[in-house]
């Protein structure tokens, strides 16, 4: 049978398996020409644009400039000649980095001067590219500069960004790094937003909050927060005057990673997190935390409707002596899910992220508690798998050289921690590098 005669449903299934393998997708487009239109949807699904903003020079001829990767012009020509390619873009990522002028020689000065003139073409290329993206569903904006860009860039560029934010297809806004001013400026232009992801907020505390634009009514159903404690509390407690109309009371998914949250028992963080979860008791389906709570989870959520949980637990070596992380987490989990349970537990997926865990301090010291937790997971009838991620830093400085007992936890150790789940074939152990919160 010729490949062009295959049903589109089968072609989509094949390409879905290869969606992350760009070379394989391109090979399919070459060998099976009938698949080309479908392959293009996968190849052009994600688009990343990087801007390099050079700071102002002390010399008068050189002004702040923006430099884009050399492939921006071919991209402009591709969208100009084949508009349907832009329609395939579903995820747009814009990253902004800062460059600095360096005066090492006369040739460098001349080169920088030429670049500053050529870089002006971004005012023409970038707006056209952004305005061509009519089907964007997810927009990620990352600004590593010390100042906002959306409020200072040329009007044509700002209008182009706004056109993307106002697309009726856009439902997810992500800001991994940037200022609060940019965050609320973008939220003002996202009337159809359903998912919000906020990372590190860089706004300085002395900024007049009254100058921020007021956000229209928004009720997202997904909230992912991974910023520091100060901005986490301000955001979740809605202390920004501009966010008075943003309501976090209809969330289906909550992911909270408070930066540097190694110490368990921070009252303000715990109370705020519990209140957010409690307000979404009726709708919450997916929960991810690195904050150990005080109230049992089953009193905050509906255990019959919660489908997945993800807990990030740090080592005793990275927590306080009064509140060692593993012990507090284990006590809380055991209290949250007593065995036998009086209510039906509907959790289908559970993930434990063990960050920088040590064999003796974090595992064998609490052996009975880990054994009790293993019995709890075994009693969940719908739990398909327990995924345990062993996260390590790329350096060994986290392990004290003064102690010979601080050996990092291995895959075999995790299997010994959950023997029942291991015996039933429902335990999955993965080793990764620890993230930085």
Short mmCIF file of N, CA and C in Angstrom, two decimals, residues 271-364:
data_model
loop_
_atom_site.label_atom_id
_atom_site.label_comp_id
_atom_site.label_asym_id
_atom_site.label_seq_id
_atom_site.Cartn_x
_atom_site.Cartn_y
_atom_site.Cartn_z
N UNK A 271 0.44 28.52 55.58
CA UNK A 271 -0.94 29.02 55.69
C UNK A 271 -1.47 29.48 54.33
N UNK A 272 -0.63 30.19 53.58
CA UNK A 272 -1.06 30.66 52.26
C UNK A 272 -1.33 29.50 51.32
N UNK A 273 -0.44 28.50 51.34
CA UNK A 273 -0.62 27.34 50.46
C UNK A 273 -1.86 26.55 50.83
N UNK A 274 -2.08 26.34 52.12
CA UNK A 274 -3.27 25.61 52.55
C UNK A 274 -4.55 26.34 52.16
N UNK A 275 -4.55 27.65 52.27
CA UNK A 275 -5.74 28.42 51.93
C UNK A 275 -6.06 28.32 50.44
N UNK A 276 -5.03 28.37 49.60
CA UNK A 276 -5.25 28.25 48.15
C UNK A 276 -5.80 26.87 47.81
N UNK A 277 -5.24 25.83 48.41
CA UNK A 277 -5.73 24.47 48.14
C UNK A 277 -7.16 24.31 48.65
N UNK A 278 -7.44 24.84 49.82
CA UNK A 278 -8.77 24.71 50.41
C UNK A 278 -9.84 25.39 49.55
N UNK A 279 -9.50 26.53 48.97
CA UNK A 279 -10.47 27.25 48.13
C UNK A 279 -10.81 26.48 46.86
N UNK A 280 -9.94 25.56 46.46
CA UNK A 280 -10.16 24.81 45.23
C UNK A 280 -10.48 23.34 45.50
N UNK A 281 -11.01 23.07 46.65
CA UNK A 281 -11.31 21.69 47.05
C UNK A 281 -12.22 20.99 46.04
N UNK A 282 -13.21 21.70 45.53
CA UNK A 282 -14.20 21.06 44.65
C UNK A 282 -13.69 20.81 43.25
N UNK A 283 -12.67 21.55 42.82
CA UNK A 283 -12.22 21.47 41.42
C UNK A 283 -10.84 20.86 41.25
N UNK A 284 -10.03 20.80 42.30
CA UNK A 284 -8.63 20.39 42.18
C UNK A 284 -8.51 18.92 41.78
N UNK A 285 -7.69 18.68 40.73
CA UNK A 285 -7.45 17.32 40.25
C UNK A 285 -5.96 16.95 40.29
N UNK A 286 -5.07 17.93 40.17
CA UNK A 286 -3.64 17.66 40.11
C UNK A 286 -2.92 18.62 41.06
N UNK A 287 -2.06 18.09 41.92
CA UNK A 287 -1.38 18.90 42.93
C UNK A 287 0.10 18.54 42.97
N UNK A 288 0.95 19.59 42.94
CA UNK A 288 2.40 19.41 43.07
C UNK A 288 2.92 20.44 44.07
N UNK A 289 3.72 19.99 45.04
CA UNK A 289 4.18 20.86 46.12
C UNK A 289 5.63 20.59 46.47
N UNK A 290 6.32 21.65 46.95
CA UNK A 290 7.57 21.46 47.69
C UNK A 290 7.44 22.08 49.07
N UNK A 291 6.20 22.33 49.47
CA UNK A 291 5.88 22.90 50.78
C UNK A 291 5.16 21.84 51.60
N UNK A 292 5.74 21.48 52.74
CA UNK A 292 5.10 20.52 53.63
C UNK A 292 4.04 21.24 54.45
N UNK A 293 2.81 20.79 54.37
CA UNK A 293 1.69 21.45 55.04
C UNK A 293 1.53 20.93 56.46
N UNK A 294 0.66 21.59 57.21
CA UNK A 294 0.39 21.17 58.59
C UNK A 294 -0.90 20.37 58.69
N UNK A 295 -1.93 20.77 57.96
CA UNK A 295 -3.19 20.03 57.97
C UNK A 295 -3.09 18.81 57.06
N UNK A 296 -3.74 17.72 57.42
CA UNK A 296 -3.77 16.54 56.53
C UNK A 296 -4.37 16.91 55.18
N UNK A 297 -3.83 16.33 54.14
CA UNK A 297 -4.26 16.69 52.79
C UNK A 297 -5.72 16.35 52.56
N UNK A 298 -6.21 15.26 53.15
CA UNK A 298 -7.59 14.85 52.92
C UNK A 298 -8.60 15.82 53.52
N UNK A 299 -8.16 16.71 54.41
CA UNK A 299 -9.06 17.74 54.94
C UNK A 299 -9.07 18.98 54.06
N UNK A 300 -8.09 19.09 53.16
CA UNK A 300 -7.99 20.26 52.29
C UNK A 300 -8.57 19.98 50.91
N UNK A 301 -8.49 18.74 50.44
CA UNK A 301 -8.96 18.39 49.10
C UNK A 301 -9.99 17.27 49.21
N UNK A 302 -10.64 17.01 48.10
CA UNK A 302 -11.57 15.89 48.01
C UNK A 302 -10.79 14.66 47.54
N UNK A 303 -10.52 13.70 48.41
CA UNK A 303 -9.69 12.55 48.01
C UNK A 303 -10.33 11.68 46.94
N UNK A 304 -11.63 11.83 46.72
CA UNK A 304 -12.30 11.03 45.71
C UNK A 304 -12.18 11.63 44.31
N UNK A 305 -11.65 12.85 44.21
CA UNK A 305 -11.53 13.49 42.89
C UNK A 305 -10.09 13.86 42.53
N UNK A 306 -9.17 13.81 43.50
CA UNK A 306 -7.77 14.13 43.22
C UNK A 306 -7.14 12.99 42.43
N UNK A 307 -6.54 13.31 41.27
CA UNK A 307 -6.03 12.28 40.37
C UNK A 307 -4.52 12.09 40.44
N UNK A 308 -3.76 13.15 40.73
CA UNK A 308 -2.30 13.01 40.75
C UNK A 308 -1.70 13.93 41.80
N UNK A 309 -0.61 13.49 42.41
CA UNK A 309 0.12 14.28 43.40
C UNK A 309 1.61 14.17 43.09
N UNK A 310 2.33 15.25 43.40
CA UNK A 310 3.77 15.31 43.16
C UNK A 310 4.38 16.09 44.31
N UNK A 311 5.25 15.44 45.09
CA UNK A 311 5.85 16.07 46.26
C UNK A 311 7.36 16.10 46.11
N UNK A 312 7.94 17.26 46.35
CA UNK A 312 9.40 17.43 46.30
C UNK A 312 9.91 17.54 47.73
N UNK A 313 10.74 16.59 48.14
CA UNK A 313 11.23 16.50 49.52
C UNK A 313 12.74 16.67 49.52
N UNK A 314 13.22 17.59 50.34
CA UNK A 314 14.66 17.85 50.42
C UNK A 314 15.29 17.07 51.56
N UNK A 315 16.57 16.90 51.46
CA UNK A 315 17.33 16.12 52.43
C UNK A 315 17.37 16.80 53.79
N UNK A 316 17.61 15.99 54.82
CA UNK A 316 17.81 16.53 56.17
C UNK A 316 18.97 17.51 56.19
N UNK A 317 19.99 17.26 55.38
CA UNK A 317 21.16 18.13 55.34
C UNK A 317 20.83 19.52 54.83
N UNK A 318 19.68 19.68 54.15
CA UNK A 318 19.30 20.97 53.60
C UNK A 318 18.10 21.54 54.32
N UNK A 319 17.79 21.07 55.52
CA UNK A 319 16.67 21.58 56.28
C UNK A 319 17.12 21.84 57.71
N UNK A 320 16.23 22.43 58.49
CA UNK A 320 16.60 22.81 59.86
C UNK A 320 16.56 21.60 60.78
N UNK A 321 17.27 21.69 61.91
CA UNK A 321 17.27 20.60 62.87
C UNK A 321 15.91 20.47 63.55
N UNK A 322 15.19 21.61 63.71
CA UNK A 322 13.87 21.57 64.34
C UNK A 322 12.84 20.91 63.43
N UNK A 323 13.01 21.08 62.11
CA UNK A 323 12.04 20.55 61.15
C UNK A 323 12.78 19.79 60.05
N UNK A 324 13.36 18.62 60.34
CA UNK A 324 14.00 17.86 59.26
C UNK A 324 12.96 17.47 58.22
N UNK A 325 13.27 17.78 56.97
CA UNK A 325 12.29 17.64 55.90
C UNK A 325 11.70 16.24 55.79
N UNK A 326 12.51 15.16 55.70
CA UNK A 326 11.90 13.84 55.52
C UNK A 326 10.93 13.47 56.65
N UNK A 327 11.32 13.72 57.89
CA UNK A 327 10.44 13.34 59.01
C UNK A 327 9.13 14.11 58.96
N UNK A 328 9.19 15.42 58.70
CA UNK A 328 7.97 16.22 58.63
C UNK A 328 7.07 15.77 57.49
N UNK A 329 7.68 15.51 56.33
CA UNK A 329 6.90 15.06 55.18
C UNK A 329 6.27 13.70 55.46
N UNK A 330 7.04 12.77 56.02
CA UNK A 330 6.53 11.44 56.29
C UNK A 330 5.38 11.48 57.29
N UNK A 331 5.55 12.26 58.36
CA UNK A 331 4.47 12.39 59.35
C UNK A 331 3.22 12.96 58.71
N UNK A 332 3.41 13.96 57.84
CA UNK A 332 2.25 14.59 57.20
C UNK A 332 1.55 13.64 56.23
N UNK A 333 2.32 12.90 55.43
CA UNK A 333 1.72 11.97 54.48
C UNK A 333 1.00 10.83 55.20
N UNK A 334 1.60 10.32 56.26
CA UNK A 334 0.97 9.23 57.02
C UNK A 334 -0.32 9.72 57.66
N UNK A 335 -0.31 10.95 58.18
CA UNK A 335 -1.53 11.51 58.78
C UNK A 335 -2.59 11.83 57.73
N UNK A 336 -2.15 12.13 56.51
CA UNK A 336 -3.10 12.49 55.46
C UNK A 336 -3.84 11.28 54.90
N UNK A 337 -3.19 10.12 54.91
CA UNK A 337 -3.79 8.92 54.31
C UNK A 337 -3.70 7.75 55.28
N UNK A 338 -4.54 7.74 56.31
CA UNK A 338 -4.50 6.64 57.27
C UNK A 338 -4.94 5.33 56.62
N UNK A 339 -4.38 4.23 57.12
CA UNK A 339 -4.73 2.89 56.63
C UNK A 339 -5.31 2.10 57.80
N UNK A 340 -6.50 1.49 57.66
CA UNK A 340 -7.34 1.50 56.45
C UNK A 340 -8.04 2.85 56.29
N UNK A 341 -8.30 3.22 55.04
CA UNK A 341 -8.89 4.52 54.75
C UNK A 341 -10.41 4.44 54.85
N UNK A 342 -11.00 5.50 55.39
CA UNK A 342 -12.46 5.57 55.50
C UNK A 342 -13.09 6.14 54.23
N UNK A 343 -12.27 6.71 53.35
CA UNK A 343 -12.77 7.27 52.09
C UNK A 343 -12.00 6.64 50.93
N UNK A 344 -12.62 6.66 49.77
CA UNK A 344 -11.98 6.11 48.58
C UNK A 344 -10.92 7.08 48.06
N UNK A 345 -9.73 6.57 47.80
CA UNK A 345 -8.64 7.37 47.25
C UNK A 345 -8.61 7.15 45.74
N UNK A 346 -8.73 8.24 44.98
CA UNK A 346 -8.81 8.12 43.52
C UNK A 346 -7.50 8.47 42.83
N UNK A 347 -6.42 8.64 43.57
CA UNK A 347 -5.14 9.05 42.99
C UNK A 347 -4.63 7.97 42.04
N UNK A 348 -4.33 8.38 40.81
CA UNK A 348 -3.85 7.45 39.79
C UNK A 348 -2.35 7.56 39.55
N UNK A 349 -1.75 8.69 39.92
CA UNK A 349 -0.32 8.91 39.69
C UNK A 349 0.28 9.64 40.88
N UNK A 350 1.41 9.14 41.37
CA UNK A 350 2.09 9.75 42.51
C UNK A 350 3.58 9.84 42.21
N UNK A 351 4.16 11.02 42.45
CA UNK A 351 5.58 11.24 42.21
C UNK A 351 6.23 11.78 43.47
N UNK A 352 7.35 11.20 43.85
CA UNK A 352 8.16 11.69 44.96
C UNK A 352 9.51 12.13 44.41
N UNK A 353 9.86 13.40 44.60
CA UNK A 353 11.16 13.91 44.19
C UNK A 353 12.05 13.99 45.43
N UNK A 354 13.03 13.13 45.50
CA UNK A 354 13.94 13.08 46.65
C UNK A 354 15.20 13.85 46.28
N UNK A 355 15.34 15.04 46.85
CA UNK A 355 16.41 15.95 46.47
C UNK A 355 17.59 15.79 47.42
N UNK A 356 18.73 15.36 46.88
CA UNK A 356 19.99 15.24 47.62
C UNK A 356 19.84 14.32 48.84
N UNK A 357 19.09 13.25 48.70
CA UNK A 357 18.84 12.35 49.82
C UNK A 357 20.09 11.57 50.18
N UNK A 358 20.28 11.36 51.50
CA UNK A 358 21.39 10.58 52.03
C UNK A 358 20.83 9.27 52.61
N UNK A 359 21.60 8.22 52.50
CA UNK A 359 21.12 6.89 52.86
C UNK A 359 20.77 6.79 54.34
N UNK A 360 21.66 7.23 55.21
CA UNK A 360 21.44 7.04 56.65
C UNK A 360 20.52 8.12 57.22
N UNK A 361 20.82 9.41 56.96
CA UNK A 361 20.07 10.50 57.57
C UNK A 361 18.63 10.56 57.10
N UNK A 362 18.37 10.22 55.83
CA UNK A 362 17.05 10.43 55.25
C UNK A 362 16.26 9.14 55.06
N UNK A 363 16.92 8.00 55.08
CA UNK A 363 16.21 6.75 54.80
C UNK A 363 16.21 5.83 56.02
N UNK A 364 17.37 5.38 56.45
CA UNK A 364 17.42 4.38 57.51
C UNK A 364 17.00 4.95 58.86
#
